[in-house]
CSV table of C-alpha atoms in Angstrom, one decimal:
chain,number,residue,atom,x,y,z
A,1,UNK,CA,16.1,8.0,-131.8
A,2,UNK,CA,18.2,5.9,-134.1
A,3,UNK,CA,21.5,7.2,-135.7
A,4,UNK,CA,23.3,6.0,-138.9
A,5,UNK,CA,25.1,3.1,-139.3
A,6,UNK,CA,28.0,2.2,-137.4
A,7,UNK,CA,29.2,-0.3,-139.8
A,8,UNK,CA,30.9,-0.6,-143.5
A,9,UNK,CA,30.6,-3.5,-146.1
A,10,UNK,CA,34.1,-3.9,-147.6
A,11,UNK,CA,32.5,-2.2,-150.8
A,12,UNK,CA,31.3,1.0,-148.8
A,13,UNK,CA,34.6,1.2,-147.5
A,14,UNK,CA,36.2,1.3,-150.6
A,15,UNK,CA,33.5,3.7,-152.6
A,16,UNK,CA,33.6,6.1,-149.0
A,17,UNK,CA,37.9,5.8,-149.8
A,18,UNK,CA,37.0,7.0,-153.1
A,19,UNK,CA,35.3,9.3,-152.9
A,20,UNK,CA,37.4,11.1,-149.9
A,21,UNK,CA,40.4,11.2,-151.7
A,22,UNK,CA,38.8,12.5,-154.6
A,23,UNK,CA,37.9,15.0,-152.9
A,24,UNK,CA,40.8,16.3,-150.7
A,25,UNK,CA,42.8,16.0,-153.7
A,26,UNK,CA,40.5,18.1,-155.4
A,27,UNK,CA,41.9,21.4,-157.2
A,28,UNK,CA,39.6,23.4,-155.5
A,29,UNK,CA,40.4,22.0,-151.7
A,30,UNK,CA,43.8,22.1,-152.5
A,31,UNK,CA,43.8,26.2,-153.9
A,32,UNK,CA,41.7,26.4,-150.5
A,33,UNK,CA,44.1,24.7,-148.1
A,34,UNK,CA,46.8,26.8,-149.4
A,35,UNK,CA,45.1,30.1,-149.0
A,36,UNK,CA,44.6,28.9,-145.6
A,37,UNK,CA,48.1,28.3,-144.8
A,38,UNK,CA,49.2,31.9,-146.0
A,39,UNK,CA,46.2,33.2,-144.1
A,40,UNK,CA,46.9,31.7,-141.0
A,41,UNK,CA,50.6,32.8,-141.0
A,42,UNK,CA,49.8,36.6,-141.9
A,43,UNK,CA,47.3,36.0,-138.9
A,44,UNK,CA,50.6,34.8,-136.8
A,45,UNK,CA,52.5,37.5,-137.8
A,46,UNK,CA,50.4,40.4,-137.4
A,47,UNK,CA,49.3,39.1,-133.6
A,48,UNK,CA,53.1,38.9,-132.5
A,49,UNK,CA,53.7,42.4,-134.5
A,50,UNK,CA,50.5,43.7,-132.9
A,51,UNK,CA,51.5,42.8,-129.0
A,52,UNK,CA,55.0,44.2,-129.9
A,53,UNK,CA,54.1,47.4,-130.8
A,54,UNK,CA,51.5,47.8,-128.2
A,55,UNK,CA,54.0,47.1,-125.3
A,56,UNK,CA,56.8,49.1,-127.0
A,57,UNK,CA,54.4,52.2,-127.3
A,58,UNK,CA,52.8,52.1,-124.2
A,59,UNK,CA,51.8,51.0,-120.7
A,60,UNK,CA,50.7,47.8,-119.9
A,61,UNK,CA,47.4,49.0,-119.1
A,62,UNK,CA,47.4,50.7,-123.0
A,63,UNK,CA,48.6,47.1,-124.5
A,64,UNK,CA,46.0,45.4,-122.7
A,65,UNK,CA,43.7,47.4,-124.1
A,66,UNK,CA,45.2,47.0,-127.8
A,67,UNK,CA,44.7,43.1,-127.6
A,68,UNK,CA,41.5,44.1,-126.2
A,69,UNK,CA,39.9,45.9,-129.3
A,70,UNK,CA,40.8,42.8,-131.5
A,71,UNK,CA,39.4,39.9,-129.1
A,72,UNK,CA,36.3,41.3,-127.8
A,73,UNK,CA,34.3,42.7,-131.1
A,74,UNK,CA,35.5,39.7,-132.6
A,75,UNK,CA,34.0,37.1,-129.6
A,76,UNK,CA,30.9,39.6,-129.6
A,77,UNK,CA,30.0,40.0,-133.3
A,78,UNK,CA,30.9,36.1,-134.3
A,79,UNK,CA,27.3,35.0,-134.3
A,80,UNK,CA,26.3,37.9,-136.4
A,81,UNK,CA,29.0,37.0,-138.4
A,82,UNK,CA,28.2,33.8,-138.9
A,83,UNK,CA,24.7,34.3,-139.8
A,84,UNK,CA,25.6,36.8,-142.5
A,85,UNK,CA,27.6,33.8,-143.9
A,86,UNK,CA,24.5,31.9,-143.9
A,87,UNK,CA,22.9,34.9,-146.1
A,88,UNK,CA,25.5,34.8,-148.8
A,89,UNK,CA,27.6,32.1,-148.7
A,90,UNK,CA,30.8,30.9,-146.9
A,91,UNK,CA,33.2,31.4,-150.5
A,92,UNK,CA,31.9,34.6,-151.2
A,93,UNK,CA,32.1,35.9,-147.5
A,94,UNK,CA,35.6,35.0,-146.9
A,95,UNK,CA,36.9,36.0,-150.2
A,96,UNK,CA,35.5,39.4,-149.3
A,97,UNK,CA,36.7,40.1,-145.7
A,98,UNK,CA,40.0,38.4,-146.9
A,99,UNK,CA,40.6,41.1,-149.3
A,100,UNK,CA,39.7,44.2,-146.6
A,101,UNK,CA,42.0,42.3,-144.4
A,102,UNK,CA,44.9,42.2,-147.2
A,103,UNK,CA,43.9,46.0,-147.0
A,104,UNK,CA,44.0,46.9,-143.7
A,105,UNK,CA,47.0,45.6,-143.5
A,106,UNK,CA,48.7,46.9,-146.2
A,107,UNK,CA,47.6,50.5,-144.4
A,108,UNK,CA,49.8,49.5,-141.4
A,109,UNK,CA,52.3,48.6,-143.4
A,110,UNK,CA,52.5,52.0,-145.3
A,111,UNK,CA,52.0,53.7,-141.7
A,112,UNK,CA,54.8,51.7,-140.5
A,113,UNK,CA,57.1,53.2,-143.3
A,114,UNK,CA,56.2,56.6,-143.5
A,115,UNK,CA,56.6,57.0,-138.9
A,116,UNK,CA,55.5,55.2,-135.7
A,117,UNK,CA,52.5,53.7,-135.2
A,118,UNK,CA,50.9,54.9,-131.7
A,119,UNK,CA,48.3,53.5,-129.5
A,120,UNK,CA,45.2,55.2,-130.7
A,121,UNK,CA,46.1,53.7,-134.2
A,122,UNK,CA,46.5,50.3,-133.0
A,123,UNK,CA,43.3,50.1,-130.9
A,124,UNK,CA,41.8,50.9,-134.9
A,125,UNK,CA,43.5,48.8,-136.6
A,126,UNK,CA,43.4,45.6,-133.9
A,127,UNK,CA,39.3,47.0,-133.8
A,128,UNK,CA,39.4,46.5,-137.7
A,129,UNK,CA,40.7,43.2,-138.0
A,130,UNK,CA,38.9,42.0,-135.1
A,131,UNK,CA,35.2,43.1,-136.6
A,132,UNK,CA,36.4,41.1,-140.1
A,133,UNK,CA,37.4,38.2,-138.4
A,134,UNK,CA,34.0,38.0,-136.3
A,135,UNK,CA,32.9,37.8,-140.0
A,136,UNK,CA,36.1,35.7,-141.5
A,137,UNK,CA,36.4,32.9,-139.2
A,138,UNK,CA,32.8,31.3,-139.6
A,139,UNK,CA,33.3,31.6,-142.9
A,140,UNK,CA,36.5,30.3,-143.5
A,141,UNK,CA,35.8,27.5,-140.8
A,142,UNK,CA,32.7,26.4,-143.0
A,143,UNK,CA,34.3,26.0,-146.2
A,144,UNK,CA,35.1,22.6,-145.7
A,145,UNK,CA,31.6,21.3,-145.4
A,146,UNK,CA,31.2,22.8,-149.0
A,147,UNK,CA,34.0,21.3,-150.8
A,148,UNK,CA,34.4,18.3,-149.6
A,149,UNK,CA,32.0,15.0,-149.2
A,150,UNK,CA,30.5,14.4,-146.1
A,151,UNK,CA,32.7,11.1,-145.1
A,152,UNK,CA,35.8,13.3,-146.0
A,153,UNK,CA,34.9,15.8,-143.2
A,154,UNK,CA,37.3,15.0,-140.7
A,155,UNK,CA,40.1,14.0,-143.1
A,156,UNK,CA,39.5,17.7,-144.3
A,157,UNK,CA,39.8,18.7,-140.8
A,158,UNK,CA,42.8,16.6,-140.3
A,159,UNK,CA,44.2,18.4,-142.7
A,160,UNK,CA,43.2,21.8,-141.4
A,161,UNK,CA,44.7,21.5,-138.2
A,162,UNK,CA,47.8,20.5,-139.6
A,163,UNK,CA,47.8,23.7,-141.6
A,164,UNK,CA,47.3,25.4,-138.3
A,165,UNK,CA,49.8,23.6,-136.0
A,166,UNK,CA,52.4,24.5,-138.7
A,167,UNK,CA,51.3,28.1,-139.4
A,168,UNK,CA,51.6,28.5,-135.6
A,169,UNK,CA,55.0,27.1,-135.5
A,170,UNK,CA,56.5,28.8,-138.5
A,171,UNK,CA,54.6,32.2,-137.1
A,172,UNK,CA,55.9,32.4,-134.0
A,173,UNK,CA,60.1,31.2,-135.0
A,174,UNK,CA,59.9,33.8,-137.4
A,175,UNK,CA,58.4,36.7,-136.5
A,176,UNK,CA,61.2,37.4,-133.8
A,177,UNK,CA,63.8,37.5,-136.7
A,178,UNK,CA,61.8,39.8,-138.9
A,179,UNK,CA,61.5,41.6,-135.9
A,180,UNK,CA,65.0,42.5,-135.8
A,181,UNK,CA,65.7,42.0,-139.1
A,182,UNK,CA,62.9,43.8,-141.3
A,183,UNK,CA,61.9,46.0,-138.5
A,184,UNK,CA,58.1,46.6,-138.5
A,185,UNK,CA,57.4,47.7,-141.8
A,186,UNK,CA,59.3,44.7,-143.4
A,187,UNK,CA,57.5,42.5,-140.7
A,188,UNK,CA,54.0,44.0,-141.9
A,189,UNK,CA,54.7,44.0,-145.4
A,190,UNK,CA,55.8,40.7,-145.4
A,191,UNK,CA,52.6,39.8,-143.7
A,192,UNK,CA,50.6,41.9,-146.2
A,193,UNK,CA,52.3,39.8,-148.9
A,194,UNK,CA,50.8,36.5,-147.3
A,195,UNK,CA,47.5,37.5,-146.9
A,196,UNK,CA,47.5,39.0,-150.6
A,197,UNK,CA,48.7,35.3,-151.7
A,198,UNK,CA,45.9,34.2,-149.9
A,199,UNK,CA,43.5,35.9,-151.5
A,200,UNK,CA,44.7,35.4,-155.0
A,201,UNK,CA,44.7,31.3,-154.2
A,202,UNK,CA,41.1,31.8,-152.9
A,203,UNK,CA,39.7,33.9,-155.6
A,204,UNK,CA,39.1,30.7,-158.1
A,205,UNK,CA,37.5,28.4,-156.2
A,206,UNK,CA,34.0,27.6,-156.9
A,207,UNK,CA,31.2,25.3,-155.7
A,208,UNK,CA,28.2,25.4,-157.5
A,209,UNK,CA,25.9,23.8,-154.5
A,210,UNK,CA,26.5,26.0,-152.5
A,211,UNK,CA,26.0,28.8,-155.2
A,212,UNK,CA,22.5,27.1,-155.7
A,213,UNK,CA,21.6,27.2,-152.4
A,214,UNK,CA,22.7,30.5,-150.9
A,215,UNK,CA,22.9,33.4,-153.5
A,216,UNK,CA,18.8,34.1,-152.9
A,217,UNK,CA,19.1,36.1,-149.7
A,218,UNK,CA,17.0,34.7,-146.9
A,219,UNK,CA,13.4,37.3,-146.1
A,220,UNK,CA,13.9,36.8,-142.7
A,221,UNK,CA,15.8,39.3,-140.7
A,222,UNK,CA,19.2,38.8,-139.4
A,223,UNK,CA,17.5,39.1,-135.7
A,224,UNK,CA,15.1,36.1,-136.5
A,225,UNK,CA,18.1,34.2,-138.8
A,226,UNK,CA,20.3,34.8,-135.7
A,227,UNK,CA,17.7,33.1,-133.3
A,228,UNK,CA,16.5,30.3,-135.4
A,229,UNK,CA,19.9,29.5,-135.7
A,230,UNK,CA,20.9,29.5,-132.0
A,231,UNK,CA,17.6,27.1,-131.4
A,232,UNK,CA,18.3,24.2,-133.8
A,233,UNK,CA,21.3,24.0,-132.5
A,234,UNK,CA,20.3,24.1,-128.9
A,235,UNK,CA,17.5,21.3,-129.5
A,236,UNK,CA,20.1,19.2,-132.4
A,237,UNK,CA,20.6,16.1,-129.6
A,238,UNK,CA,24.6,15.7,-131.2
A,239,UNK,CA,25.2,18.9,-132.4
A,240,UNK,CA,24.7,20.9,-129.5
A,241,UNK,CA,26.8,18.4,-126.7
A,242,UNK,CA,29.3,18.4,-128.9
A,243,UNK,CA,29.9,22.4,-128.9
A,244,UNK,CA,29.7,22.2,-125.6
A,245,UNK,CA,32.5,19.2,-125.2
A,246,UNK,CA,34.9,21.2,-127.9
A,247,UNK,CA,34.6,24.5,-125.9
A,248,UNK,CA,35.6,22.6,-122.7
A,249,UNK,CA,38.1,21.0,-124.3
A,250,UNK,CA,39.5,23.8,-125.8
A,251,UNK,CA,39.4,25.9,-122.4
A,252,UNK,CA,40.7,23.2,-120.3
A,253,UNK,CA,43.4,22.4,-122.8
A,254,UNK,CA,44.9,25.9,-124.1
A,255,UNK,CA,46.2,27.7,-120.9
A,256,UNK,CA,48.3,24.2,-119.5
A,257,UNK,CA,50.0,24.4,-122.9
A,258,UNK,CA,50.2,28.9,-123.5
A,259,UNK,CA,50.3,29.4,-120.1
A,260,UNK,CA,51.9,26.5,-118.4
A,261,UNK,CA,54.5,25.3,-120.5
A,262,UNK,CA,56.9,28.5,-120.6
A,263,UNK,CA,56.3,28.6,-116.0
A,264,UNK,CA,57.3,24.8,-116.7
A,265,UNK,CA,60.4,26.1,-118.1
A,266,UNK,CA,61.4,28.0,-115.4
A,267,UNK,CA,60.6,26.4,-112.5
A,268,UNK,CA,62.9,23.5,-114.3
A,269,UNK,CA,65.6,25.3,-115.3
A,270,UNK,CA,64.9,24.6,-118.5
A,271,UNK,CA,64.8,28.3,-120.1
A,272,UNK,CA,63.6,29.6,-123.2
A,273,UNK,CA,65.2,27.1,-125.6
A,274,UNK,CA,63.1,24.7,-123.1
A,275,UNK,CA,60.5,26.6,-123.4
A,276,UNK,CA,59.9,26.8,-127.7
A,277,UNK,CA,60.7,22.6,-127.7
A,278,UNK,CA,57.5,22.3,-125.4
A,279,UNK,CA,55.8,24.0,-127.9
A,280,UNK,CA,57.2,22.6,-130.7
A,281,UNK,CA,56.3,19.0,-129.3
A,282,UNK,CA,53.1,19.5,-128.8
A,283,UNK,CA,52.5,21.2,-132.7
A,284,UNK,CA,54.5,18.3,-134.0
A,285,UNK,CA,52.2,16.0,-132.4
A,286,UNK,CA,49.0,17.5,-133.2
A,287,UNK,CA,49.7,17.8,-136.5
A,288,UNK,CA,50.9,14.4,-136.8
A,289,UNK,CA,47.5,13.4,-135.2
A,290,UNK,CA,46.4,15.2,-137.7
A,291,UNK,CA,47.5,13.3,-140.4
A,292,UNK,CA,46.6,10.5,-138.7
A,293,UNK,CA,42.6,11.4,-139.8
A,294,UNK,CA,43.5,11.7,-143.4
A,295,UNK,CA,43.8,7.6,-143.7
A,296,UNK,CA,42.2,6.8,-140.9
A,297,UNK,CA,38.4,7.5,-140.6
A,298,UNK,CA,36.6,5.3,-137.6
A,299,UNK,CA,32.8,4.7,-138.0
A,300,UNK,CA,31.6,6.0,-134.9
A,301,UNK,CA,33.5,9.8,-135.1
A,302,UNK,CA,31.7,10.8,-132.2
A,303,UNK,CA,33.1,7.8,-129.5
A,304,UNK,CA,36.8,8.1,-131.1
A,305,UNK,CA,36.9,11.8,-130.8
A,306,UNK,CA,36.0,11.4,-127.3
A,307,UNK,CA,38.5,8.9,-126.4
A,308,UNK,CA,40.9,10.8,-127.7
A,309,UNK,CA,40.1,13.5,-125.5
A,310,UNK,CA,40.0,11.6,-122.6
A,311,UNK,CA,43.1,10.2,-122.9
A,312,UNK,CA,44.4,13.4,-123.7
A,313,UNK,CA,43.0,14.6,-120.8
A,314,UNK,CA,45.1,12.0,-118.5
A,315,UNK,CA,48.6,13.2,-120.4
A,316,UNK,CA,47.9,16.4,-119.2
A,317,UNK,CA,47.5,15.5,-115.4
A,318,UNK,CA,50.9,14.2,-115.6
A,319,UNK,CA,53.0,16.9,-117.2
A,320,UNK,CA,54.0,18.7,-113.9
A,321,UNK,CA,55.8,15.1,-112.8
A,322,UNK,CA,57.8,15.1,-115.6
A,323,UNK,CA,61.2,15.3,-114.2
A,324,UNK,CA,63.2,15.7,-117.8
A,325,UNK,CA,63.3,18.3,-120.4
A,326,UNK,CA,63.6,15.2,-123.2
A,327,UNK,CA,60.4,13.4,-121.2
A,328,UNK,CA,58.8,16.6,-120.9
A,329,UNK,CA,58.4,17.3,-124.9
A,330,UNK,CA,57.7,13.8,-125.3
A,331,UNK,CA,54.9,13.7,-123.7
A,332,UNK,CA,53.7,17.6,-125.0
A,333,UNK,CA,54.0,15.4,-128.6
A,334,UNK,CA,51.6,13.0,-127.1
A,335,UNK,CA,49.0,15.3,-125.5
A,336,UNK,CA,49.0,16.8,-129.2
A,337,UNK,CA,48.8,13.8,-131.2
A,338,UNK,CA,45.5,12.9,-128.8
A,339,UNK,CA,44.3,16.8,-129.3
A,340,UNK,CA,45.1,16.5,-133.4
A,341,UNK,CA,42.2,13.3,-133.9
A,342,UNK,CA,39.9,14.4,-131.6
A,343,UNK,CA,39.4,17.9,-132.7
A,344,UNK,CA,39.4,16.7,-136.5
A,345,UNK,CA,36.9,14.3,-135.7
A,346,UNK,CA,34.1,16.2,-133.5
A,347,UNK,CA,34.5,19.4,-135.4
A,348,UNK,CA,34.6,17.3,-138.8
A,349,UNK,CA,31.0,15.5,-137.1
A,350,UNK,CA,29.8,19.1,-136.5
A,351,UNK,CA,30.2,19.9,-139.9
A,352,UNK,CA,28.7,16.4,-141.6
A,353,UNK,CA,25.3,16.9,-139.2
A,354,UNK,CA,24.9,20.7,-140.1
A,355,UNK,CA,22.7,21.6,-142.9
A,356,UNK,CA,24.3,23.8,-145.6
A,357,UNK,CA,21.7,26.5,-144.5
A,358,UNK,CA,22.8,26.7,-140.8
A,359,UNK,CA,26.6,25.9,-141.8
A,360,UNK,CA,27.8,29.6,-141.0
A,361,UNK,CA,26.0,30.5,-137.8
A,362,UNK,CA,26.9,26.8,-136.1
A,363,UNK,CA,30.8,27.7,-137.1
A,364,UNK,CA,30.4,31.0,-135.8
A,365,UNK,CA,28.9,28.7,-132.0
A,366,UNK,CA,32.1,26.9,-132.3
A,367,UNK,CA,34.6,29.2,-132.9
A,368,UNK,CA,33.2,31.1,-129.7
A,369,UNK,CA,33.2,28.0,-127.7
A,370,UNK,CA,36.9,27.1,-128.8
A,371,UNK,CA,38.0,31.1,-128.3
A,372,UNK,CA,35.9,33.2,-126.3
A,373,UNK,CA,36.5,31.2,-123.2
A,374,UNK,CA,40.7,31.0,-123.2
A,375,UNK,CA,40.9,34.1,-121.6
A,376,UNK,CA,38.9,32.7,-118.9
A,377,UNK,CA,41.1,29.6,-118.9
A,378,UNK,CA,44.6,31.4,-118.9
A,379,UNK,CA,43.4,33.7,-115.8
A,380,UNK,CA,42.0,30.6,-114.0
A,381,UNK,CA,45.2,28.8,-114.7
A,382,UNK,CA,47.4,31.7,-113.5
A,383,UNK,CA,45.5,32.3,-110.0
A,384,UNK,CA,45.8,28.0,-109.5
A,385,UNK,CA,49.4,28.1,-109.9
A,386,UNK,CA,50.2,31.1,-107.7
A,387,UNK,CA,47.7,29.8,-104.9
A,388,UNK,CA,48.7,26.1,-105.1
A,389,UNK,CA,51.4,25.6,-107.3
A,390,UNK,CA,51.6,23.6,-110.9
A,391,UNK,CA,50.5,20.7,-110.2
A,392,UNK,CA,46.9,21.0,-108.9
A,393,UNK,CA,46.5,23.8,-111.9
A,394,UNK,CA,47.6,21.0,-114.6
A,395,UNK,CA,45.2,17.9,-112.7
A,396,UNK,CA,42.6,20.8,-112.1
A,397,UNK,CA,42.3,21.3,-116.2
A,398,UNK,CA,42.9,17.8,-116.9
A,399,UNK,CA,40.1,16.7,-114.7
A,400,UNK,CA,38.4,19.5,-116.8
A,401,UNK,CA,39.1,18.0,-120.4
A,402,UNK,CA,38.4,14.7,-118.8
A,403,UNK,CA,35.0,16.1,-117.9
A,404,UNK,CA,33.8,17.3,-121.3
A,405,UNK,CA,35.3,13.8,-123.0
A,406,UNK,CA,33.2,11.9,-120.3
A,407,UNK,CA,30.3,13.9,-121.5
A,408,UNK,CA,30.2,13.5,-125.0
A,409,UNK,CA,30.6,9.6,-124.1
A,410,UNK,CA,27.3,9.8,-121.6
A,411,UNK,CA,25.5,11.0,-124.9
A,412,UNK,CA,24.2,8.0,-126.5
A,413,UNK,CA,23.9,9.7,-129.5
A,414,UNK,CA,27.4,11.1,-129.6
A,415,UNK,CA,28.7,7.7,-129.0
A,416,UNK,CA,26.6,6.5,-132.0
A,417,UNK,CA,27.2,9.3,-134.5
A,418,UNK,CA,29.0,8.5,-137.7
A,419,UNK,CA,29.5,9.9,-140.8
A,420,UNK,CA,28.3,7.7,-144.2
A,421,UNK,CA,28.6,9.5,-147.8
A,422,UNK,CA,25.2,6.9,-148.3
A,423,UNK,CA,22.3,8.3,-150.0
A,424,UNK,CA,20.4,6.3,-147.4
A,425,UNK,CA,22.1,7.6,-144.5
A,426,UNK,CA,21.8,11.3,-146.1
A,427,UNK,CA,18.2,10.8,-146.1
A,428,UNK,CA,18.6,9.6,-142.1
A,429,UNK,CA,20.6,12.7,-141.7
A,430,UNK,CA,17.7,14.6,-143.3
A,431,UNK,CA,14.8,13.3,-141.2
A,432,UNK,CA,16.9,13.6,-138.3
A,433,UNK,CA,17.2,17.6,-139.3
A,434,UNK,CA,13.6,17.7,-139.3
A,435,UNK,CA,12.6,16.1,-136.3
A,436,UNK,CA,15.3,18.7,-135.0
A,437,UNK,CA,13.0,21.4,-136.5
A,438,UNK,CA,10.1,20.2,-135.7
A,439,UNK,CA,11.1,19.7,-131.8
């Protein structure tokens, strides 16, 4: 089956350009940027805040099980979550849980000021946020694909992973020092205060498409809306590789940089100050790679995404031979400036070959392939390096990122898929959806 163009006459270029910028600049994708950024560093804030109080108050056995009750509803529930986004629209959905999360969190904070917070309370409240974010994060992940043309896709998701990458950074400097500073009520409220910002930045933004097509709630039930889901996207010939080459990529490519960077540090010498500039390289570098997709948007989004995996991949086989702190973080900038394209452009070609109508429950398929696996990565990670040592744990999850890149570029149609803002090539993308639908 033939793809969409892989070329642009100088004029296309220049309309595509247009219309791009026109739309990242938008009022509405800025108000929605921001409200991401304050989201994301609430998020920060309340996970460090969450593991500290679950290790102060108890075992290790009881903190495990804290973290627990947030991760596992939210990895189990995401695809329900995702197709209730798909009933009633990504806006209204995350304006919604964002508001109960603002609220949930403004109850911790109160607890926090009026005596301690034990365990029993923070298995609820980590099983409360972790039921709205199996409903949040699809949402909030298909935004973009509503507000933005379909060639501006993975600027827009250059632009949300450099919100990220920063969130993360300015998340995890600060929430030691309001820690100590604030204690945990100043901490929480201060967190509180972010995600009510966020909300209040979210509230006005509108999109009247996707108000046309998803107020009317579907007559199907959310069993069949749930399945039909799950089986485009299995039989979708671009789609479905690709979820399967960003969940390997994020598996293979989380725990060497969580997990591996701080046992880097030590086994160097290089302590903790060693430790937060390995981090800090690689979010500097990813979200410069980020940027990078914001003026730069190949043709074929499928092949370059894949590239930049792969060569990703071989950066990361090399980090244990590293023999200099300076060298070291260097080359953590450059793994991330490889991660920062390629994830911007094969989620941003996810987004531009998904149907409006399917948006929610395929976000909800890739934000369990990029999170309900890391656990697996980081214990499969941990058991390589105390059996063999760092160095066949980093070349054994390179060779894995290098795997999944090498397997989006075996897909011819991967390696063909691009993203045109064309009428013509909308109505390719159309027949392509229903010869999807009709398979």
């Amino acid at each position: 089956m033939r793809y969409w163009f892989q070329s642009y006459s100088p004029q296309r270029k220049r309309d595509e350009t247009v219309t791009a910028e026109g739309g990242l600049s938008s009022s509405r994708f800025v108000l929605f940027g921001s409200s991401l950024g304050f989201s994301l560093a609430a998020d920060g804030l309340w996970f460090i805040l969450l593991s500290w109080l679950a290790n102060r108050s108890g075992t290790a056995l009881e903190a495990s099980l804290v973290i627990a009750a947030g991760s596992l509803p939210r990895a189990a529930l995401m695809l329900v979550g995702g197709t209730l986004v798909d009933r009633i629209g990504a806006l209204l959905t995350a304006k919604a849980t964002n508001g109960i999360r603002f609220l949930v969190l403004s109850v911790v904070t109160l607890h926090a000021v009026v005596g301690e917070i034990n365990v029993p309370s923070l298995v609820l409240y980590a099983l409360a946020f972790g039921l709205l974010d199996a409903i949040y994060l699809p949402a909030i992940n298909s935004i973009p694909a509503v507000l933005v043309p379909r060639a501006a896709l993975p600027a827009a998701q250059g632009v949300v992973q450099t919100i990220e990458r920063l969130c993360m950074i300015l998340a995890s400097a600060s929430a030691g020092l309001l820690l100590a500073g604030v204690g945990v009520a100043g901490t929480a409220a201060i967190g509180a205060a972010a995600l009510l910002v966020s909300v209040v930045l979210l509230l006005p933004v509108r999109n009247g498409t996707e108000s046309q097509a998803q107020t009317v709630l579907p007559k199907e039930s959310m069993a069949r809306e749930l399945w039909s889901g799950l089986r485009r996207v299995a039989k979708d010939r671009v789609v479905g590789p690709l979820l399967v080459t960003i969940g390997a990529l994020n598996l293979a490519l989380s725990a060497p940089i969580n997990i591996g960077s701080p046992r880097l540090a030590i086994d160097n010498g290089w302590g903790e100050s060693g430790f937060g500039f390995l981090l800090a390289g690689f979010g500097v570098g990813a979200a410069a790679g980020a940027i990078v997709m914001v003026v730069w948007r190949p043709a074929r989004a499928g092949f370059w995404g894949a590239v930049f995996a792969a060569v990703g991949a071989v950066l990361v086989g090399t980090i244990p031979w590293v023999p200099s702190l300076t060298l070291a973080v260097g080359l953590f900038a450059l793994v991330g400036l490889c991660a920062g394209p390629a994830a911007a452009l094969l989620i941003g070609l996810v987004q531009a070959l998904t149907p409006k109508q399917f948006m929610g429950r395929t976000m909800a398929l890739l934000s369990f392939a990029a999170l309900g696996l890391i656990p697996v990565g980081y214990t499969a990670f941990g058991l390589l390096v105390s059996t063999f040592g760092a160095q066949v744990a980093y070349v054994s999850f390179g060779c894995l990122e290098l795997a999944g890149a090498l397997f989006a570029l075996l897909v011819p149609e991967i390696r063909r898929a691009s993203i045109n803002p064309m009428e013509e090539v909308s109505a390719g993308i159309e027949e392509h959806d229903s010869v999807v639908d009709a398979q």
